[in-house]
mmCIF file of C-alpha atoms and ligand atoms in Angstrom:
data_model
loop_
_atom_site.group_PDB
_atom_site.id
_atom_site.type_symbol
_atom_site.label_atom_id
_atom_site.label_comp_id
_atom_site.label_asym_id
_atom_site.label_seq_id
_atom_site.Cartn_x
_atom_site.Cartn_y
_atom_site.Cartn_z
ATOM 1 C CA MET A 619 -3.890 9.468 -3.293
ATOM 2 C CA SER A 620 -1.563 8.599 -6.090
ATOM 3 C CA SER A 621 1.703 6.812 -5.585
ATOM 4 C CA ALA A 622 2.726 5.618 -8.994
ATOM 5 C CA HIS A 623 0.869 5.799 -12.264
ATOM 6 C CA ASN A 624 1.433 3.360 -15.024
ATOM 7 C CA ASP A 625 -0.149 1.863 -18.112
ATOM 8 C CA ASP A 626 -2.064 -0.722 -16.111
ATOM 9 C CA GLN A 627 -3.886 2.004 -14.240
ATOM 10 C CA GLU A 628 -4.566 3.877 -17.447
ATOM 11 C CA SER A 629 -6.214 0.807 -18.900
ATOM 12 C CA GLY A 630 -8.147 0.303 -15.683
ATOM 13 C CA LEU A 631 -6.518 -3.026 -14.927
ATOM 14 C CA LEU A 632 -5.070 -2.199 -11.515
ATOM 15 C CA PRO A 633 -6.767 -0.498 -8.558
ATOM 16 C CA PRO A 634 -5.450 2.966 -7.589
ATOM 17 C CA GLY A 635 -1.996 3.164 -6.008
ATOM 18 C CA GLN A 636 -1.007 -0.366 -7.058
ATOM 19 C CA GLN A 637 1.973 -1.440 -9.175
ATOM 20 C CA ARG A 638 2.452 -4.705 -10.991
ATOM 21 C CA VAL A 639 5.269 -7.038 -9.824
ATOM 22 C CA ALA A 640 7.738 -8.331 -12.409
ATOM 23 C CA ASP A 641 6.483 -11.413 -14.275
ATOM 24 C CA GLY A 642 7.235 -14.589 -12.354
ATOM 25 C CA LYS A 643 7.638 -12.788 -9.016
ATOM 26 C CA TRP A 644 5.384 -13.410 -6.051
ATOM 27 C CA PRO A 645 6.569 -11.792 -2.800
ATOM 28 C CA VAL A 646 6.099 -13.593 0.507
ATOM 29 C CA ILE A 647 4.350 -11.278 2.969
ATOM 30 C CA GLY A 648 3.802 -11.708 6.701
ATOM 31 C CA GLU A 649 4.373 -15.121 8.212
ATOM 32 C CA ARG A 650 6.690 -17.357 6.193
ATOM 33 C CA LYS A 651 5.812 -20.776 7.546
ATOM 34 C CA PRO A 652 3.027 -22.556 9.426
ATOM 35 C CA ALA A 653 3.281 -23.802 13.012
ATOM 36 C CA PRO A 654 4.817 -27.291 13.177
ATOM 37 C CA VAL A 655 2.545 -29.885 11.585
ATOM 38 C CA HIS A 656 2.352 -33.246 13.375
ATOM 39 C CA GLN A 657 -0.807 -34.777 11.918
ATOM 40 C CA PRO A 658 -2.334 -34.997 8.473
ATOM 41 C CA TRP A 659 -3.847 -31.632 7.514
ATOM 42 C CA GLU A 660 -7.446 -31.096 8.508
ATOM 43 C CA LEU A 661 -9.787 -28.197 7.887
ATOM 44 C CA ASN A 662 -12.305 -27.786 10.703
ATOM 45 C CA VAL A 663 -15.562 -25.938 10.306
ATOM 46 C CA SER A 664 -17.065 -24.813 13.615
ATOM 47 C CA GLY A 665 -19.164 -22.162 15.327
ATOM 48 C CA GLU A 666 -22.690 -21.385 14.155
ATOM 49 C CA ILE A 667 -23.330 -24.708 12.431
ATOM 50 C CA ASP A 668 -25.140 -27.758 13.697
ATOM 51 C CA GLU A 669 -22.083 -29.929 14.056
ATOM 52 C CA ALA A 670 -18.338 -29.135 13.898
ATOM 53 C CA ILE A 671 -17.030 -30.938 10.817
ATOM 54 C CA PRO A 672 -13.439 -31.826 9.918
ATOM 55 C CA PHE A 673 -12.399 -32.148 6.246
ATOM 56 C CA SER A 674 -9.225 -33.989 5.300
ATOM 57 C CA LEU A 675 -7.371 -32.815 2.187
ATOM 58 C CA ASN A 676 -8.715 -35.906 0.502
ATOM 59 C CA ASP A 677 -12.306 -34.999 1.475
ATOM 60 C CA LEU A 678 -11.761 -31.586 -0.116
ATOM 61 C CA HIS A 679 -10.507 -33.175 -3.340
ATOM 62 C CA GLN A 680 -13.703 -35.263 -3.445
ATOM 63 C CA LEU A 681 -15.873 -32.140 -3.458
ATOM 64 C CA LYS A 682 -16.621 -30.212 -6.652
ATOM 65 C CA GLN A 683 -13.421 -28.461 -7.842
ATOM 66 C CA HIS A 684 -13.440 -24.888 -9.069
ATOM 67 C CA THR A 685 -10.753 -22.918 -10.895
ATOM 68 C CA ALA A 686 -10.667 -19.110 -10.932
ATOM 69 C CA VAL A 687 -8.193 -16.580 -12.294
ATOM 70 C CA ILE A 688 -7.801 -13.811 -9.756
ATOM 71 C CA ASP A 689 -5.770 -10.629 -9.347
ATOM 72 C CA ILE A 690 -3.690 -10.398 -6.170
ATOM 73 C CA HIS A 691 -3.605 -6.889 -4.660
ATOM 74 C CA CYS A 692 -1.445 -6.492 -1.560
ATOM 75 C CA VAL A 693 -2.102 -3.560 0.742
ATOM 76 C CA THR A 694 1.618 -2.684 0.385
ATOM 77 C CA ARG A 695 0.891 -1.590 -3.190
ATOM 78 C CA TRP A 696 2.055 -4.514 -5.316
ATOM 79 C CA SER A 697 -0.311 -6.485 -7.513
ATOM 80 C CA LYS A 698 0.055 -9.756 -9.331
ATOM 81 C CA PRO A 699 -2.766 -10.051 -11.863
ATOM 82 C CA GLY A 700 -3.992 -13.260 -13.449
ATOM 83 C CA VAL A 701 -3.141 -16.017 -10.948
ATOM 84 C CA GLU A 702 -5.074 -19.257 -11.408
ATOM 85 C CA PHE A 703 -6.243 -20.903 -8.176
ATOM 86 C CA THR A 704 -8.038 -24.240 -7.874
ATOM 87 C CA GLY A 705 -9.935 -25.600 -4.892
ATOM 88 C CA VAL A 706 -13.425 -25.769 -3.423
ATOM 89 C CA LEU A 707 -15.809 -22.836 -3.423
ATOM 90 C CA LEU A 708 -16.779 -21.825 0.109
ATOM 91 C CA ALA A 709 -20.403 -22.045 -1.063
ATOM 92 C CA ASP A 710 -19.921 -25.692 -2.043
ATOM 93 C CA LEU A 711 -18.078 -26.532 1.184
ATOM 94 C CA LEU A 712 -20.892 -25.058 3.274
ATOM 95 C CA LYS A 713 -23.417 -27.299 1.521
ATOM 96 C CA SER A 714 -22.027 -30.159 3.646
ATOM 97 C CA CYS A 715 -22.357 -28.129 6.862
ATOM 98 C CA PRO A 716 -25.041 -25.467 6.473
ATOM 99 C CA PRO A 717 -24.597 -22.402 8.709
ATOM 100 C CA LYS A 718 -27.311 -21.547 11.213
ATOM 101 C CA GLN A 719 -29.513 -18.444 10.826
ATOM 102 C CA ASP A 720 -27.279 -16.641 13.344
ATOM 103 C CA ALA A 721 -24.112 -17.067 11.295
ATOM 104 C CA LYS A 722 -23.433 -13.556 9.995
ATOM 105 C CA PHE A 723 -19.611 -13.536 9.847
ATOM 106 C CA ILE A 724 -16.923 -15.977 8.871
ATOM 107 C CA SER A 725 -13.422 -16.159 10.313
ATOM 108 C CA PHE A 726 -10.564 -17.954 8.550
ATOM 109 C CA VAL A 727 -7.975 -19.152 11.062
ATOM 110 C CA ALA A 728 -4.433 -20.186 10.188
ATOM 111 C CA HIS A 729 -2.340 -22.952 11.706
ATOM 112 C CA SER A 730 0.420 -20.566 12.737
ATOM 113 C CA THR A 731 2.143 -19.616 15.956
ATOM 114 C CA ARG A 732 0.180 -16.378 16.290
ATOM 115 C CA LYS A 733 -3.142 -18.010 15.336
ATOM 116 C CA HIS A 734 -3.369 -15.583 12.456
ATOM 117 C CA SER A 735 -6.905 -15.001 11.211
ATOM 118 C CA THR A 736 -9.090 -12.716 9.133
ATOM 119 C CA SER A 737 -12.847 -12.293 8.904
ATOM 120 C CA LEU A 738 -15.619 -11.143 6.577
ATOM 121 C CA PRO A 739 -19.391 -10.872 6.620
ATOM 122 C CA LEU A 740 -20.541 -14.315 5.478
ATOM 123 C CA ALA A 741 -22.721 -12.827 2.723
ATOM 124 C CA GLU A 742 -19.702 -10.963 1.305
ATOM 125 C CA ALA A 743 -17.447 -14.000 1.468
ATOM 126 C CA LEU A 744 -20.028 -15.876 -0.616
ATOM 127 C CA GLU A 745 -20.663 -12.971 -3.006
ATOM 128 C CA HIS A 746 -16.928 -12.701 -3.737
ATOM 129 C CA LYS A 747 -16.802 -16.425 -4.519
ATOM 130 C CA THR A 748 -14.289 -17.236 -1.784
ATOM 131 C CA LEU A 749 -12.241 -20.264 -2.694
ATOM 132 C CA ILE A 750 -10.553 -22.802 -0.410
ATOM 133 C CA ALA A 751 -7.493 -23.296 -2.604
ATOM 134 C CA HIS A 752 -4.913 -26.090 -2.693
ATOM 135 C CA THR A 753 -3.481 -25.465 -6.176
ATOM 136 C CA VAL A 754 -2.001 -22.469 -7.970
ATOM 137 C CA ASN A 755 -1.326 -22.375 -11.713
ATOM 138 C CA GLY A 756 -1.723 -26.164 -11.788
ATOM 139 C CA GLU A 757 0.811 -26.872 -8.989
ATOM 140 C CA PRO A 758 0.232 -27.559 -5.283
ATOM 141 C CA LEU A 759 0.512 -24.340 -3.250
ATOM 142 C CA GLU A 760 3.988 -23.999 -1.801
ATOM 143 C CA PRO A 761 4.218 -23.774 2.003
ATOM 144 C CA GLU A 762 5.513 -20.174 1.898
ATOM 145 C CA HIS A 763 2.368 -19.177 -0.028
ATOM 146 C CA GLY A 764 0.015 -21.018 2.317
ATOM 147 C CA GLY A 765 0.200 -24.660 1.216
ATOM 148 C CA PRO A 766 -1.399 -27.054 1.669
ATOM 149 C CA LEU A 767 -4.486 -24.850 1.983
ATOM 150 C CA ARG A 768 -5.383 -21.177 1.981
ATOM 151 C CA ASN A 769 -8.569 -19.271 1.407
ATOM 152 C CA ILE A 770 -8.700 -16.794 -1.472
ATOM 153 C CA VAL A 771 -11.131 -13.864 -1.445
ATOM 154 C CA PRO A 772 -11.147 -12.365 -4.943
ATOM 155 C CA GLY A 773 -11.631 -8.589 -5.072
ATOM 156 C CA LYS A 774 -10.225 -7.841 -1.590
ATOM 157 C CA TYR A 775 -6.725 -6.889 -0.484
ATOM 158 C CA PHE A 776 -4.767 -10.098 -0.049
ATOM 159 C CA TYR A 777 -4.740 -9.969 3.757
ATOM 160 C CA LYS A 778 -8.283 -11.390 3.585
ATOM 161 C CA SER A 779 -6.711 -14.622 2.252
ATOM 162 C CA VAL A 780 -5.015 -16.584 5.054
ATOM 163 C CA LYS A 781 -2.190 -19.022 4.516
ATOM 164 C CA TRP A 782 -2.268 -22.491 6.176
ATOM 165 C CA LEU A 783 -6.026 -22.504 6.619
ATOM 166 C CA ARG A 784 -6.938 -24.928 9.411
ATOM 167 C CA GLN A 785 -10.197 -23.625 10.746
ATOM 168 C CA ILE A 786 -13.291 -21.845 9.525
ATOM 169 C CA GLU A 787 -15.515 -20.376 12.206
ATOM 170 C CA LEU A 788 -19.030 -19.128 11.596
ATOM 171 C CA LEU A 789 -19.809 -16.280 13.965
ATOM 172 C CA SER A 790 -22.879 -14.310 15.009
ATOM 173 C CA GLU A 791 -20.695 -11.257 15.649
ATOM 174 C CA ASP A 792 -17.517 -10.146 13.904
ATOM 175 C CA ARG A 793 -14.102 -10.843 15.419
ATOM 176 C CA LEU A 794 -11.295 -8.699 13.971
ATOM 177 C CA GLY A 795 -8.436 -10.583 12.360
ATOM 178 C CA PHE A 796 -4.729 -10.298 13.139
ATOM 179 C CA TRP A 797 -3.731 -7.456 10.806
ATOM 180 C CA GLU A 798 -7.022 -5.668 11.284
ATOM 181 C CA ALA A 799 -6.606 -5.672 15.091
ATOM 182 C CA GLU A 800 -2.815 -5.299 15.340
ATOM 183 C CA SER A 801 -1.980 -3.028 12.432
ATOM 184 C CA GLY A 802 -5.175 -1.136 11.766
ATOM 185 C CA TYR A 803 -5.782 -2.686 8.347
ATOM 186 C CA HIS A 804 -9.240 -1.777 7.096
ATOM 187 C CA ASN A 805 -11.811 -4.446 7.852
ATOM 188 C CA GLU A 806 -13.472 -4.034 4.453
ATOM 189 C CA ALA A 807 -10.319 -4.140 2.337
ATOM 190 C CA ASP A 808 -11.778 -3.045 -1.013
ATOM 191 C CA PRO A 809 -8.753 -2.211 -3.222
ATOM 192 C CA TRP A 810 -10.858 -0.151 -5.656
ATOM 193 C CA ARG A 811 -11.807 2.175 -2.792
ATOM 194 C CA GLU A 812 -8.299 2.040 -1.285
ATOM 195 C CA GLN A 813 -9.649 0.745 2.029
ATOM 196 C CA ARG A 814 -6.166 0.106 3.400
ATOM 197 C CA TYR A 815 -6.418 1.408 6.980
ATOM 198 C CA MET A 816 -9.076 2.181 9.554
ATOM 199 C CA ALA A 817 -9.448 5.699 10.961
ATOM 200 C CA PRO A 818 -6.472 6.471 13.235
ATOM 201 C CA GLN A 819 -6.847 6.276 16.990
ATOM 202 C CA ILE A 820 -4.157 8.780 18.063
ATOM 203 C CA ASP A 821 -5.227 11.454 20.465
ATOM 204 C CA ARG A 822 -4.430 14.847 19.007
ATOM 205 C CA ARG A 823 -2.839 16.363 22.071
ATOM 206 C CA THR A 824 -0.336 13.531 22.398
ATOM 207 C CA ALA A 825 0.490 13.797 18.706
ATOM 208 C CA ALA A 826 1.056 17.562 18.980
ATOM 209 C CA ARG A 827 3.324 17.095 22.008
ATOM 210 C CA LEU A 828 5.405 14.385 20.341
ATOM 211 C CA ILE A 829 5.810 16.554 17.238
ATOM 212 C CA ALA A 830 6.954 19.479 19.380
ATOM 213 C CA GLU A 831 9.422 17.271 21.262
ATOM 214 C CA LYS A 832 10.556 15.559 18.047
ATOM 215 C CA ASN A 833 10.502 12.232 19.800
ATOM 216 C CA PHE A 834 8.397 9.402 18.358
ATOM 217 C CA ALA A 835 10.678 6.598 19.497
ATOM 218 C CA GLY A 836 8.721 3.452 20.363
ATOM 219 C CA HIS A 837 5.306 5.161 19.982
ATOM 220 C CA ASP A 838 2.302 3.911 18.068
ATOM 221 C CA LEU A 839 1.520 6.729 15.663
ATOM 222 C CA ARG A 840 -0.147 4.846 12.832
ATOM 223 C CA SER A 841 -1.750 7.055 10.184
ATOM 224 C CA MET A 842 -0.595 10.226 11.973
ATOM 225 C CA ASP A 843 -0.625 13.465 10.031
ATOM 226 C CA ALA A 844 2.785 15.194 10.071
ATOM 227 C CA LYS A 845 2.764 16.600 6.561
ATOM 228 C CA GLY A 846 4.902 19.661 6.012
ATOM 229 C CA ARG A 847 6.242 19.550 9.600
ATOM 230 C CA GLU A 848 9.681 20.671 10.749
ATOM 231 C CA LEU A 849 11.000 17.403 12.159
ATOM 232 C CA SER A 850 14.724 17.504 11.495
ATOM 233 C CA HIS A 851 16.706 15.284 13.894
ATOM 234 C CA LEU A 852 13.459 13.465 14.799
ATOM 235 C CA LEU A 853 13.963 10.395 17.001
ATOM 236 C CA ALA A 854 11.636 7.670 15.724
ATOM 237 C CA GLN A 855 13.468 4.416 16.395
ATOM 238 C CA GLY A 856 11.102 1.468 16.540
ATOM 239 C CA ALA A 857 7.997 3.650 16.089
ATOM 240 C CA ALA A 858 4.812 2.252 14.537
ATOM 241 C CA LEU A 859 4.233 4.663 11.672
ATOM 242 C CA ARG A 860 2.270 2.677 9.097
ATOM 243 C CA ASP A 861 0.383 4.982 6.723
ATOM 244 C CA ALA A 862 1.751 8.116 8.471
ATOM 245 C CA ASN A 863 1.789 11.226 6.306
ATOM 246 C CA PHE A 864 5.172 12.974 6.107
ATOM 247 C CA ASN A 865 4.701 14.506 2.663
ATOM 248 C CA ASN A 866 6.849 17.669 2.288
ATOM 249 C CA ALA A 867 8.140 17.344 5.874
ATOM 250 C CA ASN A 868 11.668 18.286 6.880
ATOM 251 C CA LEU A 869 13.140 15.039 8.192
ATOM 252 C CA GLN A 870 16.841 15.729 7.801
ATOM 253 C CA PHE A 871 18.900 13.550 10.152
ATOM 254 C CA ALA A 872 15.735 11.805 11.406
ATOM 255 C CA ASN A 873 16.362 8.361 12.887
ATOM 256 C CA PHE A 874 13.780 5.797 11.751
ATOM 257 C CA SER A 875 15.836 2.696 12.593
ATOM 258 C CA HIS A 876 13.655 -0.400 12.900
ATOM 259 C CA ALA A 877 10.465 1.653 12.626
ATOM 260 C CA ASN A 878 7.478 0.264 10.774
ATOM 261 C CA MET A 879 6.827 2.782 8.004
ATOM 262 C CA SER A 880 4.892 0.608 5.602
ATOM 263 C CA ASN A 881 2.681 2.634 3.269
ATOM 264 C CA CYS A 882 4.135 5.884 4.693
ATOM 265 C CA HIS A 883 3.656 9.010 2.619
ATOM 266 C CA LEU A 884 7.109 10.556 2.176
ATOM 267 C CA ARG A 885 6.472 12.392 -1.075
ATOM 268 C CA ASN A 886 8.846 15.363 -1.475
ATOM 269 C CA ALA A 887 10.120 14.906 2.104
ATOM 270 C CA ASP A 888 13.586 16.213 2.939
ATOM 271 C CA LEU A 889 15.280 13.008 4.054
ATOM 272 C CA ARG A 890 18.887 14.084 3.712
ATOM 273 C CA ASN A 891 21.034 12.041 6.139
ATOM 274 C CA ALA A 892 17.988 10.257 7.544
ATOM 275 C CA ILE A 893 18.521 6.763 8.986
ATOM 276 C CA PHE A 894 16.386 3.832 7.851
ATOM 277 C CA ILE A 895 18.430 0.938 9.208
ATOM 278 C CA GLY A 896 16.244 -2.164 9.278
ATOM 279 C CA THR A 897 13.144 -0.047 8.606
ATOM 280 C CA ASP A 898 10.000 -1.477 7.019
ATOM 281 C CA LEU A 899 9.267 0.825 4.060
ATOM 282 C CA GLU A 900 6.990 -1.575 2.173
ATOM 283 C CA GLY A 901 4.547 0.327 0.007
ATOM 284 C CA ALA A 902 6.002 3.684 1.094
ATOM 285 C CA ASN A 903 5.959 6.549 -1.412
ATOM 286 C CA LEU A 904 9.344 8.295 -1.570
ATOM 287 C CA SER A 905 8.762 10.049 -4.893
ATOM 288 C CA GLY A 906 10.499 13.401 -4.952
ATOM 289 C CA ALA A 907 12.105 12.796 -1.531
ATOM 290 C CA ASP A 908 15.687 13.958 -1.049
ATOM 291 C CA LEU A 909 17.567 10.823 0.012
ATOM 292 C CA ARG A 910 21.106 12.095 -0.318
ATOM 293 C CA GLY A 911 23.264 10.934 2.583
ATOM 294 C CA SER A 912 20.498 8.726 3.966
ATOM 295 C CA ASP A 913 21.251 5.220 5.204
ATOM 296 C CA MET A 914 18.773 2.610 3.961
ATOM 297 C CA THR A 915 20.801 -0.410 5.039
ATOM 298 C CA GLY A 916 18.642 -3.472 5.649
ATOM 299 C CA CYS A 917 15.322 -1.803 4.949
ATOM 300 C CA SER A 918 12.447 -3.654 3.336
ATOM 301 C CA LEU A 919 11.195 -2.187 0.050
ATOM 302 C CA ILE A 920 8.495 -4.501 -1.303
ATOM 303 C CA GLY A 921 6.033 -2.303 -3.207
ATOM 304 C CA SER A 922 7.876 0.965 -2.393
ATOM 305 C CA SER A 923 7.995 3.854 -4.871
ATOM 306 C CA PHE A 924 10.886 6.181 -5.632
ATOM 307 C CA CYS A 925 9.292 7.791 -8.674
ATOM 308 C CA GLU A 926 5.964 8.551 -10.263
ATOM 309 C CA THR A 927 5.535 8.185 -13.985
ATOM 310 C CA ASP A 928 2.985 9.395 -16.512
ATOM 311 C CA ALA A 929 0.894 7.169 -18.770
ATOM 312 C CA LYS A 930 3.829 6.827 -21.175
ATOM 313 C CA GLY A 931 6.153 5.657 -18.399
ATOM 314 C CA ARG A 932 8.107 8.937 -18.244
ATOM 315 C CA VAL A 933 9.273 9.919 -14.762
ATOM 316 C CA ILE A 934 7.423 13.009 -13.587
ATOM 317 C CA LEU A 935 8.622 13.025 -9.983
ATOM 318 C CA GLY A 936 11.708 11.155 -8.785
ATOM 319 C CA ALA A 937 13.586 10.826 -5.503
ATOM 320 C CA LEU A 938 17.005 12.452 -5.243
ATOM 321 C CA ILE A 939 19.411 9.551 -4.910
ATOM 322 C CA ASP A 940 23.146 9.559 -5.473
ATOM 323 C CA GLN A 941 26.338 7.801 -4.354
ATOM 324 C CA THR A 942 25.892 9.177 -0.847
ATOM 325 C CA THR A 943 22.636 7.220 -0.451
ATOM 326 C CA SER A 944 23.317 3.823 1.151
ATOM 327 C CA LEU A 945 21.066 1.338 -0.654
ATOM 328 C CA GLN A 946 21.928 -2.322 -0.965
ATOM 329 C CA HIS A 947 21.319 -4.121 -4.243
ATOM 330 C CA HIS A 948 19.515 -7.036 -2.618
ATOM 331 C CA ALA A 949 17.094 -4.660 -0.892
ATOM 332 C CA LEU A 950 16.143 -3.309 -4.335
ATOM 333 C CA GLU A 951 15.272 -6.716 -5.734
ATOM 334 C CA PRO A 952 11.561 -6.675 -4.773
ATOM 335 C CA LEU A 953 10.941 -3.300 -6.460
ATOM 336 C CA THR A 954 8.662 -3.296 -9.489
ATOM 337 C CA PRO A 955 10.519 -3.007 -12.835
ATOM 338 C CA THR A 956 9.813 0.730 -13.283
ATOM 339 C CA GLN A 957 11.042 1.518 -9.775
ATOM 340 C CA LEU A 958 14.118 -0.663 -10.090
ATOM 341 C CA ASP A 959 15.121 0.987 -13.395
ATOM 342 C CA TYR A 960 14.769 4.402 -11.844
ATOM 343 C CA VAL A 961 16.877 3.647 -8.758
ATOM 344 C CA LEU A 962 19.588 1.751 -10.644
ATOM 345 C CA GLY A 963 19.843 4.681 -13.064
ATOM 346 C CA LYS A 964 20.629 6.933 -10.096
ATOM 347 C CA ILE A 965 23.143 4.806 -8.196
ATOM 348 C CA ASN A 966 25.087 3.289 -11.078
HETATM 349 N N1 MTE B 2085 -1.256 -17.124 8.108
HETATM 350 C C1 MTE B 2085 -1.047 -15.932 7.510
HETATM 351 N N2 MTE B 2085 -1.779 -15.597 6.434
HETATM 352 C C2 MTE B 2085 -1.577 -14.407 5.825
HETATM 353 C C3 MTE B 2085 -0.618 -13.478 6.303
HETATM 354 C C4 MTE B 2085 0.123 -13.846 7.452
HETATM 355 O O1 MTE B 2085 0.999 -13.100 7.944
HETATM 356 N N3 MTE B 2085 -0.110 -15.080 8.012
HETATM 357 N N4 MTE B 2085 -0.434 -12.259 5.668
HETATM 358 C C5 MTE B 2085 -1.503 -11.793 4.767
HETATM 359 C C6 MTE B 2085 -1.028 -10.755 3.862
HETATM 360 S S1 MTE B 2085 -0.864 -9.184 4.505
HETATM 361 C C7 MTE B 2085 -0.801 -10.981 2.536
HETATM 362 S S2 MTE B 2085 -0.441 -9.712 1.467
HETATM 363 C C8 MTE B 2085 -0.837 -12.356 2.001
HETATM 364 C C9 MTE B 2085 0.510 -12.670 1.396
HETATM 365 O O2 MTE B 2085 0.485 -13.923 0.807
HETATM 366 P P1 MTE B 2085 1.802 -14.435 0.083
HETATM 367 O O3 MTE B 2085 2.892 -14.459 1.117
HETATM 368 O O4 MTE B 2085 1.452 -15.776 -0.478
HETATM 369 O O5 MTE B 2085 2.108 -13.422 -1.010
HETATM 370 O O6 MTE B 2085 -1.134 -13.328 2.972
HETATM 371 C C10 MTE B 2085 -2.076 -12.942 3.940
HETATM 372 N N5 MTE B 2085 -2.334 -14.093 4.744
HETATM 373 MO MO1 MO B 2086 -0.613 -7.703 2.618
#
C-alpha cells in the first residue's frame, strides 16, 4: 500500500509507506517515562543462562563499546534516518553470560509501570547487531527516549527497541511483547516488507452485524475491512480501529471520538462533519478524504498523511480541508514537512 511517496522512497532510502521527520525532530512514542527509579540502574540477564547476571551501568561502560548509525522506522509511518547510537553489542554482552542450548528467543523488558517488553528470535537479534545503547549522537540518552539504557534493533520497526531496558530474558519459547500482544503489531516487524500488523482476529459475522448496525462504539475491530462501505452517522467512540480500512467509505457525521485509528486507511473517504475529538490518527492516511466540517480537536497526528506526492514533490492526491475543518495548529506540529505545508496551505 502506498501512503505518501517522496524523494527518499525514489532513491530507495526509506522503506515503503514511511516519511522522513523534519531535521532535528524525534517524536516520543508510547510510554513517556520509566517507573520510579530508587536504586542505581542495573541490567539483569536471566532465563536460559547458567547464572542470572546483573550489569551496572559502569560494568557496561567497561565492556567493548560499539557505535552504529541506524535508521529509525516507526510503525506509525515516520522515519528518522542516520541516528548514531553507542553502547554494547548484544553479542559482546552475551560473551559474559553465554546462553544455554535451549535459548531460542530473547525478551527485552522495560522498567515501566506496564512492564513493557518486546521479543525476537535470539539468532535474529544477533544477526541484526542488536545494541544495548546508552548514548545517542554523542550524548547520554534522554529519559523520554529510553535513558539510561535501551536496546536498539537495527532494521526492525522501532517497537522492537525498548526504552528503560532493565532486564534481558533468554527464553526457550517466544513470549509476545506488549504492543505485539495488546495492539496486534507484527511479531517480525520488517519495515521493508511492511510487517506492521498480524492477521486480524475479528469474526466475520460480528463485523457484518456491526457494519449493518453502524455501531462500533467500544469494540475491538483492528484491521477490519470496511472499504467503500456506507457508514454515515457511524458511532465509533472509543473503538479500537488500528489499521482498519475505510478507503472510499462514506463516513459523513461519523463519531470517532477517542477511538484508536492509528495507521487507518481513510484514503478518499467522505469524512464531512465527522468527529475526531481526542482520536489517535497516528500514521493514518487521509489523502483525498473530504474533511470539510469535521472536528479534529485534540487528535494525535504523528506520521499522518493528508496528501500523496509524486517523485518531484507535487501533490497528486490531497484531502479537502477548508475553514470549516477544525484543526489546531499544535496538533499539526508533528507532521512531516511535506504534510505540514499542504495542510497550512489549505487552512491559511
Ligand atoms: N518501555 C517502552 N519502550 C518502547 C515503547 C513503549 O511504549 N515503552 N514504545 C515503542 C515504540 S512503538 C516506539 S516507535 C519507540 C519510540 O521510541 P522514542 O519514543 O524514543 O521515539 O519505542 C518503543 N519502545
Ligand atoms: Mo512505534
